[in-house]
Every structure is written in C-alpha cells, then in structure tokens.
Amino acid sequence: MKLLTLEEGIFAVRYARAVIENYLAGKKLVVENYPEVFNEKRGCFCTLHTYPDRELRGCIGIPEPVMPLIEALEEAAISAATKDPRFPPVSLEEMDSIVVEVSILTPPELIKVSNPKEYLEKIKIGRDGLIIEYGFYRGLLLPQVPVEYGWDVEEYLAHLCLKAGLPPDMWLAEGVKIYRFEAQIFEEVEPRGEVVEKN
C-alpha cells in the first residue's frame, strides 16, 4: 500500500476537521478537488483529543477498505465527533479546544499461529494495530494506543479483549481470530494548527 505524502496527510486532517465543523453547523461539506489517493478504498480512523490535556474525546473509524478514503474519512470524522458511545457529542464551540488525528490503515491480515502464545512474539508494539474476532464479539485498537499507555504485548491483548467485551485472557482461547494492520497517523499540533506525521 502506497503511503500518503505529508501534503496528503495534511489534507486528510484538515478535511476531517472541516467535515466535523460543517456537520455541527448543520451544513454538508462538498469538496470537488482533492488528491487522487482519496479515491482508493482504504480503512481509516478519526481520533479527537482535548487540547492541551490530550484526553480522548472520540475515536471511531472504518477498519476495512470498503469505500473510497474520502467517504470513509467523512463517515469516521462525523462519527468520532457525534457517535462515540463513551462520550457526549462534541459541540461546535468545543472544536476550538480539540485536536484532530487521522489514521490511514493498511488492510487487516490474519495473524496465523498454532499456539496463542505465539502472538507475544508476532505482535510488535507501535507497528501493529489489532482486531479481535470471536463469534459476534469484535474489538479494535489502533497501533498508537499501547504506546500511549505504555503496555507490553500481553497487556495490549488483554485490553483488546476488554474492548470487544470479552474477558482479558480470551486471546488464549480456541476459535479467536486476531488480525493486524498498520497505520499512518497525521495529527494537529494544536487546534487548527500545524499538521505533522506521528512516528
């Protein structure tokens, strides 16, 4: 998968913010001209943090490459601001003290193991985002999450299970599927400020 340039990443973040602010103002944003890469089908997430405290304020996305990136970004941005069940909807005024982060995802791939303990060797903190599937249960954590919380791989897997509504050691059970993906992450340094790529 081709990586986005910094210019394309800046566009992604500014577009996500504009989508949210227009939506909260009761308007629909229509963009005619945008980089060609945004027509490709890709998964993405939009994450909102309070500024300057950097508390999570909303995070929702489209994990699978099922729609053009421009559409996935629009849906993820609006959902992060208004549909994250953990938080009340963001207000337009609040956007003055929120920083926007966009994660562009590679397609998820199943991590093949003969013994679940192998996950501890195969998952790399900071590189791998994870999705767990077990029956109707599904949970996802972005690759930046374990870095932000200082988790090791075992803690990461435990929190992934909890995110899916499963017991923390469920990753050891038979029939559980764990997928990994990578993310290219762009974020505002301050509200409406410079956009940088996170390493």
Coordinates of C-alpha atoms in Angstrom, one line a residue:
M1 CA 0.0 0.0 0.0
K2 CA 1.4 3.4 -1.0
L3 CA 2.0 5.8 1.9
L4 CA 0.4 9.2 1.9
T5 CA 2.7 12.2 1.4
L6 CA 2.7 14.8 4.2
E7 CA 0.7 17.1 1.9
E8 CA -2.0 14.4 1.6
G9 CA -1.9 13.8 5.3
I10 CA -2.4 17.5 6.0
F11 CA -5.3 17.4 3.6
A12 CA -6.8 14.4 5.4
V13 CA -6.7 16.1 8.8
R14 CA -7.9 19.5 7.6
Y15 CA -10.7 17.7 5.7
A16 CA -11.8 15.7 8.8
R17 CA -11.9 18.9 10.8
A18 CA -13.9 20.8 8.1
V19 CA -16.4 17.9 7.8
I20 CA -17.0 17.9 11.6
E21 CA -17.4 21.7 11.9
N22 CA -19.7 21.9 8.9
Y23 CA -21.8 19.0 10.2
L24 CA -22.1 20.5 13.7
A25 CA -23.1 23.8 12.0
G26 CA -25.9 21.9 10.1
K27 CA -24.1 22.1 6.7
K28 CA -22.7 19.5 4.4
L29 CA -19.1 20.0 3.1
V30 CA -18.6 19.4 -0.6
V31 CA -15.0 19.2 -1.9
E32 CA -14.5 19.0 -5.6
N33 CA -10.7 18.9 -5.8
Y34 CA -8.7 16.5 -3.7
P35 CA -5.6 14.3 -4.1
E36 CA -6.2 11.1 -6.2
V37 CA -5.2 8.8 -3.4
F38 CA -8.5 9.6 -1.6
N39 CA -10.4 7.8 -4.4
E40 CA -8.7 4.5 -3.3
K41 CA -10.6 2.2 -0.9
R42 CA -8.9 2.4 2.5
G43 CA -9.7 2.0 6.1
C44 CA -9.2 5.0 8.4
F45 CA -10.0 6.3 11.9
C46 CA -10.6 9.8 13.2
T47 CA -9.5 10.5 16.8
L48 CA -10.3 13.6 18.8
H49 CA -8.3 14.7 21.8
T50 CA -8.9 17.7 24.1
Y51 CA -6.3 20.4 24.0
P52 CA -3.9 20.9 25.8
D53 CA -4.7 18.0 28.1
R54 CA -4.8 15.4 25.3
E55 CA -7.7 13.5 26.9
L56 CA -9.6 11.2 24.4
R57 CA -12.8 12.9 23.2
G58 CA -13.9 10.5 20.5
C59 CA -12.5 7.8 18.2
I60 CA -14.4 5.9 15.5
G61 CA -13.4 4.6 12.1
I62 CA -13.9 2.2 9.2
P63 CA -11.3 -0.6 9.7
E64 CA -11.8 -2.3 6.3
P65 CA -11.1 -0.9 2.9
V66 CA -14.8 -0.9 1.8
M67 CA -15.2 2.6 0.4
P68 CA -13.1 5.4 -1.1
L69 CA -10.9 7.1 1.5
I70 CA -12.6 10.4 1.1
E71 CA -16.0 8.9 2.0
A72 CA -14.5 6.8 4.9
L73 CA -12.9 9.9 6.3
E74 CA -16.2 11.8 6.2
E75 CA -18.0 9.0 8.0
A76 CA -15.2 8.4 10.6
A77 CA -15.0 12.2 11.4
I78 CA -18.7 12.7 11.9
S79 CA -19.0 9.5 13.9
A80 CA -15.9 10.4 16.2
A81 CA -17.5 13.7 17.0
T82 CA -21.1 12.7 17.5
K83 CA -21.5 8.9 17.8
D84 CA -18.8 7.6 20.1
P85 CA -20.9 5.9 22.9
R86 CA -18.3 6.7 25.5
F87 CA -18.7 10.5 25.2
P88 CA -21.5 13.1 24.7
P89 CA -21.5 14.6 21.2
V90 CA -18.9 17.3 20.6
S91 CA -20.2 20.9 20.3
L92 CA -19.1 23.3 17.6
E93 CA -17.6 25.7 20.2
E94 CA -15.7 22.8 21.7
M95 CA -13.8 22.3 18.4
D96 CA -11.7 25.4 19.3
S97 CA -10.1 23.2 22.0
I98 CA -9.8 19.9 20.2
V99 CA -7.0 18.4 18.1
V100 CA -7.9 16.1 15.2
E101 CA -5.9 13.0 14.4
V102 CA -6.4 10.8 11.3
S103 CA -5.1 7.2 11.0
I104 CA -4.9 5.7 7.5
L105 CA -4.9 1.9 7.7
T106 CA -3.5 -1.0 5.8
P107 CA -5.9 -3.9 5.1
P108 CA -6.2 -6.2 8.2
E109 CA -4.4 -9.5 7.8
L110 CA -5.0 -12.6 10.0
I111 CA -2.1 -13.4 12.3
K112 CA -1.6 -17.2 11.9
V113 CA -0.5 -19.1 15.0
S114 CA -0.5 -22.8 16.0
N115 CA -0.4 -21.7 19.7
P116 CA -1.9 -18.4 21.0
K117 CA 1.4 -17.8 23.0
E118 CA 3.0 -17.1 19.6
Y119 CA 1.1 -13.8 19.4
L120 CA 3.5 -12.5 22.0
E121 CA 6.4 -12.9 19.5
K122 CA 4.5 -11.9 16.4
I123 CA 2.9 -8.6 17.5
K124 CA 5.1 -5.5 17.5
I125 CA 4.1 -2.6 19.8
G126 CA 4.0 0.7 17.9
R127 CA 3.7 -1.0 14.5
D128 CA 0.7 -3.3 14.8
G129 CA -2.9 -2.2 15.3
L130 CA -5.1 -5.2 16.3
I131 CA -8.6 -6.5 15.7
I132 CA -10.0 -9.4 17.6
E133 CA -13.0 -11.5 16.5
Y134 CA -14.8 -14.2 18.4
G135 CA -18.3 -15.0 17.4
F136 CA -20.3 -11.8 17.5
Y137 CA -17.6 -10.1 19.5
R138 CA -15.2 -7.7 17.8
G139 CA -12.8 -5.1 19.1
L140 CA -10.1 -2.9 17.6
L141 CA -7.2 -0.9 19.0
L142 CA -5.0 1.4 16.9
P143 CA -1.2 0.9 17.0
Q144 CA -0.7 4.2 18.8
V145 CA -2.8 3.1 21.8
P146 CA -0.4 0.7 23.5
V147 CA 2.4 3.2 23.0
E148 CA 0.4 6.0 24.7
Y149 CA -0.4 3.7 27.7
G150 CA 3.0 2.0 27.9
W151 CA 1.5 -1.5 27.5
D152 CA 3.5 -4.6 26.6
V153 CA 2.1 -7.1 24.1
E154 CA 0.3 -9.2 26.8
E155 CA -1.4 -6.0 28.3
Y156 CA -2.2 -4.9 24.7
L157 CA -4.0 -8.2 24.0
A158 CA -5.9 -8.1 27.4
H159 CA -7.2 -4.5 26.6
L160 CA -8.1 -5.6 23.1
C161 CA -10.2 -8.4 24.6
L162 CA -11.9 -5.9 27.0
K163 CA -12.6 -3.6 24.1
A164 CA -14.5 -6.4 22.4
G165 CA -16.5 -7.1 25.7
L166 CA -14.5 -10.3 26.3
P167 CA -12.6 -11.5 29.4
P168 CA -9.0 -10.2 29.3
D169 CA -7.4 -13.6 28.7
M170 CA -9.7 -14.5 25.9
W171 CA -7.0 -14.2 23.3
L172 CA -5.7 -17.5 24.5
A173 CA -9.0 -19.3 23.7
E174 CA -9.6 -21.5 20.7
G175 CA -11.6 -20.0 17.9
V176 CA -10.4 -16.5 18.5
K177 CA -9.1 -14.6 15.4
I178 CA -6.6 -11.8 15.7
Y179 CA -5.8 -9.5 12.8
R180 CA -3.1 -6.9 12.5
F181 CA -2.8 -3.8 10.4
E182 CA -0.5 -0.8 10.3
A183 CA -1.5 2.9 10.3
Q184 CA 0.0 6.1 9.0
I185 CA -1.0 8.8 11.5
F186 CA -1.3 12.5 11.0
E187 CA -2.4 15.0 13.7
E188 CA -2.7 18.6 14.6
V189 CA -0.1 20.0 16.9
E190 CA -2.7 22.4 18.3
P191 CA -6.4 23.2 17.3
R192 CA -6.4 24.2 13.6
G193 CA -2.6 24.4 13.8
E194 CA 0.3 22.7 12.0
V195 CA -0.3 19.0 11.0
V196 CA 2.5 16.5 11.5
E197 CA 3.0 12.8 10.8
K198 CA 3.4 10.7 14.0
N199 CA 6.2 8.2 14.1

